N, CA, C and O atoms as a GROMACS GRO file, in nm:
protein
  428
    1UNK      N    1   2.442  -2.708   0.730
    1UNK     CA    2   2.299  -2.711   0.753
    1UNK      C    3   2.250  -2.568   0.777
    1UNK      O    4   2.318  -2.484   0.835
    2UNK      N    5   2.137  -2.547   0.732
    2UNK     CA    6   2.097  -2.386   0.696
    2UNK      C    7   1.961  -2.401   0.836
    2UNK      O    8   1.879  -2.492   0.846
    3UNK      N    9   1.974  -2.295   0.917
    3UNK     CA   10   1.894  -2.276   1.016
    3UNK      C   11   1.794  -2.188   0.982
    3UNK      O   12   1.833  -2.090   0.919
    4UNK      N   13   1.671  -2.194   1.006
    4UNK     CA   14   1.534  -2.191   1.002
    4UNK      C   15   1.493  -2.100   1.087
    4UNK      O   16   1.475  -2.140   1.202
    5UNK      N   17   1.474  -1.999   1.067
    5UNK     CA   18   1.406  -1.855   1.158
    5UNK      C   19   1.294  -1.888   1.172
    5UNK      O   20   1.246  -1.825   1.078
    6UNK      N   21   1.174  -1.962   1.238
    6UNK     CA   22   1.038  -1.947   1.288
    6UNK      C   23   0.999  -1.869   1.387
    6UNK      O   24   1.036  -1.853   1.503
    7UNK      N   25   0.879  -1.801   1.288
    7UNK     CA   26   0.760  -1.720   1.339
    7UNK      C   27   0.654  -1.777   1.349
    7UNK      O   28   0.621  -1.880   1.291
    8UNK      N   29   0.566  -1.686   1.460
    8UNK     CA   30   0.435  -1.707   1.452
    8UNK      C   31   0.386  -1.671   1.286
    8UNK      O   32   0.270  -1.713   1.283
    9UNK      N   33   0.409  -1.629   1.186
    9UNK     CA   34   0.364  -1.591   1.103
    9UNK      C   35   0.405  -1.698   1.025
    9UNK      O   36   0.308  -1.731   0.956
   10UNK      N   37   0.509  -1.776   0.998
   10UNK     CA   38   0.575  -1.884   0.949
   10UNK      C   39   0.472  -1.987   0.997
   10UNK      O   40   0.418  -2.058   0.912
   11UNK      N   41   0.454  -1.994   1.073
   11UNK     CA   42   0.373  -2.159   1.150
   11UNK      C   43   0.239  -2.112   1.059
   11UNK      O   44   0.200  -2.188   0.970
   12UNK      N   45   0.189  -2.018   1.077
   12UNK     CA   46   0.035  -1.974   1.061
   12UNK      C   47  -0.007  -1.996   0.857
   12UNK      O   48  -0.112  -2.025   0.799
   13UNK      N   49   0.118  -1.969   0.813
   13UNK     CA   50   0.121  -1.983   0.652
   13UNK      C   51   0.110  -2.138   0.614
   13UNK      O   52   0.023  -2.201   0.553
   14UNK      N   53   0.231  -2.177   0.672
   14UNK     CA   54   0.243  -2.325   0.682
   14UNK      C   55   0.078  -2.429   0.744
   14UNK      O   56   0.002  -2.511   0.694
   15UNK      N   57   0.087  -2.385   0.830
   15UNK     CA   58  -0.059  -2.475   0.887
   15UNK      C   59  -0.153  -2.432   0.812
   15UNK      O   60  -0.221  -2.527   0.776
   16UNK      N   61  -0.188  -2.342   0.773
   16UNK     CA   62  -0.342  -2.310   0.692
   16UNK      C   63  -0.278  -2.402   0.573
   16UNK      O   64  -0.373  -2.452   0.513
   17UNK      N   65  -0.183  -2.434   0.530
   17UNK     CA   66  -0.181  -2.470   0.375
   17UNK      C   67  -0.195  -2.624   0.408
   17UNK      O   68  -0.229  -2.705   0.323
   18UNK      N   69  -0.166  -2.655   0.534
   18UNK     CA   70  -0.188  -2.843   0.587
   18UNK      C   71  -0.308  -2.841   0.623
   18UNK      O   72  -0.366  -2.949   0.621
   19UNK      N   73  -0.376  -2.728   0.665
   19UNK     CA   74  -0.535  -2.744   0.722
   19UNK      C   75  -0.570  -2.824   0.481
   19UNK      O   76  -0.566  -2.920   0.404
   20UNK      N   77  -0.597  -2.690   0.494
   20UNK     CA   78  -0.645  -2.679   0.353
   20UNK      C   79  -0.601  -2.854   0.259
   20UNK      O   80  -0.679  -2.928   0.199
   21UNK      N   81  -0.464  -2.867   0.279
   21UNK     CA   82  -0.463  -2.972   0.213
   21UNK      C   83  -0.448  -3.124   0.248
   21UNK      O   84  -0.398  -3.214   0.181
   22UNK      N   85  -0.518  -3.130   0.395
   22UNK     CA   86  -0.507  -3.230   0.474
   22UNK      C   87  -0.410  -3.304   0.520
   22UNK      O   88  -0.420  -3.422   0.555
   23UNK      N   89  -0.279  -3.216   0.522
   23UNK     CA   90  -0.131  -3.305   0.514
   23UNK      C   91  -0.107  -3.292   0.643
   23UNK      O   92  -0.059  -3.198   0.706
   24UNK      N   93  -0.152  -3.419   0.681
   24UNK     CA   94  -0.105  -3.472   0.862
   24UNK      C   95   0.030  -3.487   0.869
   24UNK      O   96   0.089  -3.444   0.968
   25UNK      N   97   0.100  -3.551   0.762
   25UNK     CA   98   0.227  -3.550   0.819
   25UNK      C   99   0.290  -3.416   0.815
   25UNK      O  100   0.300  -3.375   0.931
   26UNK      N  101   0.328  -3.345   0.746
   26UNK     CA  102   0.335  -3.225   0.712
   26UNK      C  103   0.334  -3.140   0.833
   26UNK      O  104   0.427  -3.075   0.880
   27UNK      N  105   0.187  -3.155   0.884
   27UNK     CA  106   0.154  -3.070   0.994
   27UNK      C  107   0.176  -3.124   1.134
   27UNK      O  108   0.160  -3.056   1.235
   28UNK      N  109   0.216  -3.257   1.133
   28UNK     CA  110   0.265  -3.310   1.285
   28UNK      C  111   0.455  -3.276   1.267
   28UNK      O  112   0.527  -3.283   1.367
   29UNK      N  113   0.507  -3.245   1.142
   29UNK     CA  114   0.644  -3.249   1.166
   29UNK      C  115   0.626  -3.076   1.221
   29UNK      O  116   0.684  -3.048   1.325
   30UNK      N  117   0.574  -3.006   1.177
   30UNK     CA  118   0.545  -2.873   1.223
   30UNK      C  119   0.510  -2.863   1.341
   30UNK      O  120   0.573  -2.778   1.404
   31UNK      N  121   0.415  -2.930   1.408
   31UNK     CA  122   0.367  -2.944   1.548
   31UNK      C  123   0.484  -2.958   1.656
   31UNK      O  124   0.493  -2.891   1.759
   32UNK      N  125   0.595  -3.086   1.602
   32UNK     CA  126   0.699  -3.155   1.724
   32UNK      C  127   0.756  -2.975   1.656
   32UNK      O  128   0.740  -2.894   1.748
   33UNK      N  129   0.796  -2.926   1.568
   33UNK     CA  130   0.897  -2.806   1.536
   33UNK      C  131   0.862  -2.703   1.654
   33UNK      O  132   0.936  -2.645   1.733
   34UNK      N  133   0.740  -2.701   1.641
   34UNK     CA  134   0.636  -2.583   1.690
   34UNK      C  135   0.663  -2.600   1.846
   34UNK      O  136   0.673  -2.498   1.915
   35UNK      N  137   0.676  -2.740   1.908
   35UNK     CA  138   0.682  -2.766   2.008
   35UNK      C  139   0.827  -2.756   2.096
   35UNK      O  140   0.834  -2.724   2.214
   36UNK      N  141   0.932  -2.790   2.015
   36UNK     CA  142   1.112  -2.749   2.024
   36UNK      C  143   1.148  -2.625   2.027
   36UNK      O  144   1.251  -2.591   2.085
   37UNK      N  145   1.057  -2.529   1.957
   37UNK     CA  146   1.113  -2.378   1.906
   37UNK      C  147   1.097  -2.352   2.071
   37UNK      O  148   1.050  -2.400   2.174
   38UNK      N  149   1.189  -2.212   2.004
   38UNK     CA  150   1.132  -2.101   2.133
   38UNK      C  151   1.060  -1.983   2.081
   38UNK      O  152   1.097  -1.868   2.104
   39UNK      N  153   0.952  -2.016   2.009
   39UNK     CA  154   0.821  -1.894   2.022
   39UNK      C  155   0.744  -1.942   2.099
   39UNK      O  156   0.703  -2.057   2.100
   40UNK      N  157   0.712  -1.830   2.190
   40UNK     CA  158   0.655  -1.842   2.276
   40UNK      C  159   0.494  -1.894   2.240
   40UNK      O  160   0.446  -1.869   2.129
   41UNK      N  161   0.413  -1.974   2.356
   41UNK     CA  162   0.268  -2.053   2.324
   41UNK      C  163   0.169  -1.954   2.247
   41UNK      O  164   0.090  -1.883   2.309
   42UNK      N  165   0.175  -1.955   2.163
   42UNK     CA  166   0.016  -1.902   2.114
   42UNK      C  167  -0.128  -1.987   2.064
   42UNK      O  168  -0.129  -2.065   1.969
   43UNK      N  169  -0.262  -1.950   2.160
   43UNK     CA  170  -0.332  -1.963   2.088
   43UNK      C  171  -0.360  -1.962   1.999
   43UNK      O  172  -0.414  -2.056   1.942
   44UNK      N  173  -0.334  -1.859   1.954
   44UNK     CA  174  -0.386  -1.853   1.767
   44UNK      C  175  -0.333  -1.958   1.693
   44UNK      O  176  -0.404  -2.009   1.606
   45UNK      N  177  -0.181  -2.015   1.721
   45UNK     CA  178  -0.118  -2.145   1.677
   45UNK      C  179  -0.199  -2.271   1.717
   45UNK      O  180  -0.235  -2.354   1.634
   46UNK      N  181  -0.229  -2.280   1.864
   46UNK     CA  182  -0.297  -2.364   1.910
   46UNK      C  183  -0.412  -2.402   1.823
   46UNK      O  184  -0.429  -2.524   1.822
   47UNK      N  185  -0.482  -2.347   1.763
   47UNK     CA  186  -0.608  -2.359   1.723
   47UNK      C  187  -0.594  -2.379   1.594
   47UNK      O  188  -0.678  -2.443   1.530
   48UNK      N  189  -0.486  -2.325   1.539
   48UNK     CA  190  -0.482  -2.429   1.401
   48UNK      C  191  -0.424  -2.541   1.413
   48UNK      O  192  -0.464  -2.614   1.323
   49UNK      N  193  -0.316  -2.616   1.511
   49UNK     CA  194  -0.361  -2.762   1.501
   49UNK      C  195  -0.466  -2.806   1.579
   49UNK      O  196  -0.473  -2.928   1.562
   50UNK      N  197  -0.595  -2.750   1.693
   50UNK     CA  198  -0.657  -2.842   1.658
   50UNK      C  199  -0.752  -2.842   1.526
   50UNK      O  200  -0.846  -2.920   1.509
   51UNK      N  201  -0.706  -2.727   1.424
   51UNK     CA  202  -0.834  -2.747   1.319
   51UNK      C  203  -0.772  -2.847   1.234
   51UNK      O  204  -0.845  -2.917   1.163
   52UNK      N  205  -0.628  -2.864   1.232
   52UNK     CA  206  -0.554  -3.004   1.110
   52UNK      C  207  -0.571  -3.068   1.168
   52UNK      O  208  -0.621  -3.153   1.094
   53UNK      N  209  -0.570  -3.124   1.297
   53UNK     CA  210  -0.595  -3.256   1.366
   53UNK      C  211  -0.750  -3.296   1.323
   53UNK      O  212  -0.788  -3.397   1.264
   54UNK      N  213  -0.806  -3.216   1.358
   54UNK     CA  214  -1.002  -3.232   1.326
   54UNK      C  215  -1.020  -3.256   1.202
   54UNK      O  216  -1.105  -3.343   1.182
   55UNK      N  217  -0.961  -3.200   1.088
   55UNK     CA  218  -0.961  -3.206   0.995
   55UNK      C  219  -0.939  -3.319   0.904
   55UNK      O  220  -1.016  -3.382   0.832
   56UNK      N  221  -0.779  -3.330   0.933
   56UNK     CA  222  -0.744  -3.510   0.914
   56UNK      C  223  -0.793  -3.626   1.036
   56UNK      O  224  -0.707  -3.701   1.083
   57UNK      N  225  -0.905  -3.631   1.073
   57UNK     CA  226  -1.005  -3.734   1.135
   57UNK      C  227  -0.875  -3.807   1.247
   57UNK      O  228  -0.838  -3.923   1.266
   58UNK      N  229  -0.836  -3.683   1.299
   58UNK     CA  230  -0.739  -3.748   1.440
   58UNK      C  231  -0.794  -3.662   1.573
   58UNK      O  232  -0.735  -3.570   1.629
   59UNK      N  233  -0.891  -3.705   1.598
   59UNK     CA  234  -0.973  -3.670   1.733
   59UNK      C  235  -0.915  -3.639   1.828
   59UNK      O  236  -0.908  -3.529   1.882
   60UNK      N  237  -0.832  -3.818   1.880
   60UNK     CA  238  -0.756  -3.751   2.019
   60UNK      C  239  -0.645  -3.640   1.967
   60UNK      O  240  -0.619  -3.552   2.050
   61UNK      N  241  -0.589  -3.634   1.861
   61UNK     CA  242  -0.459  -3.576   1.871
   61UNK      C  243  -0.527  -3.477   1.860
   61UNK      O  244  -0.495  -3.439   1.973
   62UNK      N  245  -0.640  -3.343   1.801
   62UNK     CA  246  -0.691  -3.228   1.816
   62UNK      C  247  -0.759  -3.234   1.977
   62UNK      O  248  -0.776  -3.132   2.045
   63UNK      N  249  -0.792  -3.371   2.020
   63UNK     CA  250  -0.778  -3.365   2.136
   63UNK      C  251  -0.671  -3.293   2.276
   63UNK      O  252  -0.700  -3.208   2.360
   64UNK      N  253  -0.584  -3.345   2.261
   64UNK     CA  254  -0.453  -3.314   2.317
   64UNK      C  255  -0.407  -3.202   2.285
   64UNK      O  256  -0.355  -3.149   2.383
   65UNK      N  257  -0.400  -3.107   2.146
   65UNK     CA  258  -0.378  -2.971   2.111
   65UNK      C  259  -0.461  -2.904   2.193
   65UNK      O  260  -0.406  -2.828   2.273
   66UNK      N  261  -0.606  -2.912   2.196
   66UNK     CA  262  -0.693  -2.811   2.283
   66UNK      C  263  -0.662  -2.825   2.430
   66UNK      O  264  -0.648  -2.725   2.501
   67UNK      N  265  -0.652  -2.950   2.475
   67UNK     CA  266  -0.596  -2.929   2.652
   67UNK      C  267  -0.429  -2.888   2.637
   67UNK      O  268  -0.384  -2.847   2.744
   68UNK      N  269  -0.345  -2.891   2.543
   68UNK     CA  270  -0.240  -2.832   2.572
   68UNK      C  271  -0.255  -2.676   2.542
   68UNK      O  272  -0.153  -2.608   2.551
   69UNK      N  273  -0.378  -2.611   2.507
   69UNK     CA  274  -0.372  -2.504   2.465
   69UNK      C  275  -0.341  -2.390   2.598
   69UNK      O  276  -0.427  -2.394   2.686
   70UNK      N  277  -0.272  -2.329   2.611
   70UNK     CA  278  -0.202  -2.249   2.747
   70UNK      C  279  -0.349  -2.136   2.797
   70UNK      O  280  -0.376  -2.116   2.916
   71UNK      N  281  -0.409  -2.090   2.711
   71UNK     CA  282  -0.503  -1.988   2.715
   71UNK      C  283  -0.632  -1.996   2.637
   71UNK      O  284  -0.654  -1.899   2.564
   72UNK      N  285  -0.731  -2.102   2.635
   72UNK     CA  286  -0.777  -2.114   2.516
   72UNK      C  287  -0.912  -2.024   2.500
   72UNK      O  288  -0.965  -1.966   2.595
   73UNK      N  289  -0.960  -2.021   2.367
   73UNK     CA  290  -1.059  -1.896   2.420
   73UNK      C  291  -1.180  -1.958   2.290
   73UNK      O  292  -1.184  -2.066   2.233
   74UNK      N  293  -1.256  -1.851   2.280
   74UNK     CA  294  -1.394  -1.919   2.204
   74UNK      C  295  -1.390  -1.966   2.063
   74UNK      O  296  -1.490  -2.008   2.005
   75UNK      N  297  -1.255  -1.956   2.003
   75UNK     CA  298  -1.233  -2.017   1.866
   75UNK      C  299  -1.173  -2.159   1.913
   75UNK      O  300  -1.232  -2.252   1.859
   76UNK      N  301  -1.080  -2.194   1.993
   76UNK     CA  302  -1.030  -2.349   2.058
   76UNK      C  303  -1.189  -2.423   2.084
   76UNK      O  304  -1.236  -2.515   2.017
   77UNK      N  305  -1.241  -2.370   2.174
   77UNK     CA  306  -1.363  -2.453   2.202
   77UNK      C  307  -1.480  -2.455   2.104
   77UNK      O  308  -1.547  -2.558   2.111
   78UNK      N  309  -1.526  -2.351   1.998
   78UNK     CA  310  -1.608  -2.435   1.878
   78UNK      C  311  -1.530  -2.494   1.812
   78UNK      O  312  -1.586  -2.590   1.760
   79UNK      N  313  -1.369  -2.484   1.770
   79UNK     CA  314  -1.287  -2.590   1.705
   79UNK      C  315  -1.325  -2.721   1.757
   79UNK      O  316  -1.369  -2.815   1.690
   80UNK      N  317  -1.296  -2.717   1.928
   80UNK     CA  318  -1.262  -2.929   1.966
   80UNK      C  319  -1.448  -2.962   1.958
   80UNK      O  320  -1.505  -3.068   1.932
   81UNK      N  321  -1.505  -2.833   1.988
   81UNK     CA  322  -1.661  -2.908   1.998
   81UNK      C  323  -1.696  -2.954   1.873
   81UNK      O  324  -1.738  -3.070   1.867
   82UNK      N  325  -1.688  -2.878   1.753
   82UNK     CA  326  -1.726  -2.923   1.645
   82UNK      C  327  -1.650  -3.038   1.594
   82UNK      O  328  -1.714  -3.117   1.524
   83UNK      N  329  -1.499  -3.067   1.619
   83UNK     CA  330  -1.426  -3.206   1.615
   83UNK      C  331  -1.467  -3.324   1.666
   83UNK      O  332  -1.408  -3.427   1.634
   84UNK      N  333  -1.596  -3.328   1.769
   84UNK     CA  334  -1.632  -3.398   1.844
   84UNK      C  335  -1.788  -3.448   1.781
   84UNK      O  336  -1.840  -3.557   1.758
   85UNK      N  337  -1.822  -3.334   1.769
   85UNK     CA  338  -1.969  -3.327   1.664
   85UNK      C  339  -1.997  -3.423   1.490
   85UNK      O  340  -2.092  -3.470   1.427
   86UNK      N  341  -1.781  -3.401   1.469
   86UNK     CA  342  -1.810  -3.410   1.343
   86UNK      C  343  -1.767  -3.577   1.370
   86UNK      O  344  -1.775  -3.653   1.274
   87UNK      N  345  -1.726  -3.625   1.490
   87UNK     CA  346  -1.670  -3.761   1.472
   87UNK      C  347  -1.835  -3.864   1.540
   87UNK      O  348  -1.848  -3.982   1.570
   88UNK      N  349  -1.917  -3.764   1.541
   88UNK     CA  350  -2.053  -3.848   1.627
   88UNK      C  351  -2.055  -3.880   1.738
   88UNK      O  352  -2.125  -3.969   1.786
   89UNK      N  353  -1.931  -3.772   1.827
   89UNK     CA  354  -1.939  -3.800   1.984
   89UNK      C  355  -2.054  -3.629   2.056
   89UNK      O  356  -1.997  -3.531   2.105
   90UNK      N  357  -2.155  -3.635   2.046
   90UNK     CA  358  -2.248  -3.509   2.083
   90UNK      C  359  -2.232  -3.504   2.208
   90UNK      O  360  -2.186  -3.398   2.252
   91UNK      N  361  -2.260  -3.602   2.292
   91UNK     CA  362  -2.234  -3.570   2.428
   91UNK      C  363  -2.114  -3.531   2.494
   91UNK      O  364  -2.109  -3.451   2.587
   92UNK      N  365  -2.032  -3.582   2.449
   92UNK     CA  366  -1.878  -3.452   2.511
   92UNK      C  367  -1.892  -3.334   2.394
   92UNK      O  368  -1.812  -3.245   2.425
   93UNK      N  369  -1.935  -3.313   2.320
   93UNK     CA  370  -1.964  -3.190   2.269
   93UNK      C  371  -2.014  -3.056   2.355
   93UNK      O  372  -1.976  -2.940   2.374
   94UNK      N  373  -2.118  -3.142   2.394
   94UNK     CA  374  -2.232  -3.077   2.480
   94UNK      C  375  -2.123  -3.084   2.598
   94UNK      O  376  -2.092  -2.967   2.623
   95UNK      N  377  -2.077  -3.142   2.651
   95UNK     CA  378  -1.993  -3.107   2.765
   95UNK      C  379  -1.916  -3.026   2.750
   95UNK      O  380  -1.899  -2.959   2.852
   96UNK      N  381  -1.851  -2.993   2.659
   96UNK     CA  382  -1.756  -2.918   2.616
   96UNK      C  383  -1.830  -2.788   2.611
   96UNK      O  384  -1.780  -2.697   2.677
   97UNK      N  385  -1.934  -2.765   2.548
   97UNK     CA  386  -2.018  -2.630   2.515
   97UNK      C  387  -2.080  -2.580   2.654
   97UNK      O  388  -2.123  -2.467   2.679
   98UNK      N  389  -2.074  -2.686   2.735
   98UNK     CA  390  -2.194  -2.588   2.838
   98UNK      C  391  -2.063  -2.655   2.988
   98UNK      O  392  -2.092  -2.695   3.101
   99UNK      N  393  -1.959  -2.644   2.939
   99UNK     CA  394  -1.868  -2.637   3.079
   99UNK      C  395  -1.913  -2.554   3.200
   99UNK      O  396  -1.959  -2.440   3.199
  100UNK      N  397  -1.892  -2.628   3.297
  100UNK     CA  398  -1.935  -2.506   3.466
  100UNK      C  399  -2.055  -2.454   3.429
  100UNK      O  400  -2.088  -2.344   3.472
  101UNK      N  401  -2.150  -2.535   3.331
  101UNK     CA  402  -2.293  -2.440   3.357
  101UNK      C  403  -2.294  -2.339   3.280
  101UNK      O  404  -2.393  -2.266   3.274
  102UNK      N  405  -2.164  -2.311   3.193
  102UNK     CA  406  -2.207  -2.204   3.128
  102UNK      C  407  -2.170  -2.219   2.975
  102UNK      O  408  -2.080  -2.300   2.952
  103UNK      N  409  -2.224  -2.156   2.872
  103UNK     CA  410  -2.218  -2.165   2.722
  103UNK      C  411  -2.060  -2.120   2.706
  103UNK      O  412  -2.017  -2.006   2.724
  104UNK      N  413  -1.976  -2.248   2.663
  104UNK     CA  414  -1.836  -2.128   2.649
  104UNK      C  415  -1.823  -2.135   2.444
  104UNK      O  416  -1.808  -2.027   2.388
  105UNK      N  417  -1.826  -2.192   2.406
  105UNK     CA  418  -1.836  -2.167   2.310
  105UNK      C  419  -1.959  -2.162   2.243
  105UNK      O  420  -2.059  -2.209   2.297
  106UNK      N  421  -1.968  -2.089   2.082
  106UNK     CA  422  -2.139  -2.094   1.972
  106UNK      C  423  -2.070  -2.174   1.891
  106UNK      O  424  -1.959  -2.154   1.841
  107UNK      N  425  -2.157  -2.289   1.878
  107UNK     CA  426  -2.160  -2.344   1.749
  107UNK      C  427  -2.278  -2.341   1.626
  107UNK      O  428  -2.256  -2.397   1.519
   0.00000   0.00000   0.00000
């Protein structure tokens, strides 16, 4: 059995090509991978599954990517807000956008 060197740069090639071609399975066998490895948490990873989760119309599961996100910053939160927007839930949108009173993400 031939072992598999993953990078952040490896995950990032791979997921844009499951964003792009809607391949949930594809991108959840990458996710549990993503989740076993030892590269360390990145946002920037984070945020492309929640854009394949949003993408392939799996709410909670881009759900669960953004609260597992370790550091998340203003690309995670217009990602899950607009996931939320696009499934016709506005009001946790709006919760999501104006957290603690304040605008954290632009949509």
């Amino acid at each position: 059995m031939t072992q598999i060197s993953w990078t952040i740069q490896s995950f990032r090639n791979l997921l844009k090509t499951c964003i792009t071609d809607r391949n949930l399975r594809t991108g959840k066998s990458l996710h549990t991978l993503y989740i076993k490895s030892l590269i360390p948490s990145s946002t920037y990873i984070s945020n492309h599954f929640i854009l394949l989760y949003s993408k392939c119309g799996r709410l909670t599961a881009a759900h669960n990517a953004f609260y597992q996100t370790q550091d998340p910053n203003t690309f995670s939160f217009n990602a899950i807000i607009a996931a939320y927007a696009k499934e016709s839930l506005p009001f946790i949108a709006h919760q999501l956008l104006w957290s603690d009173g304040t605008c954290i993400g632009v949509v």
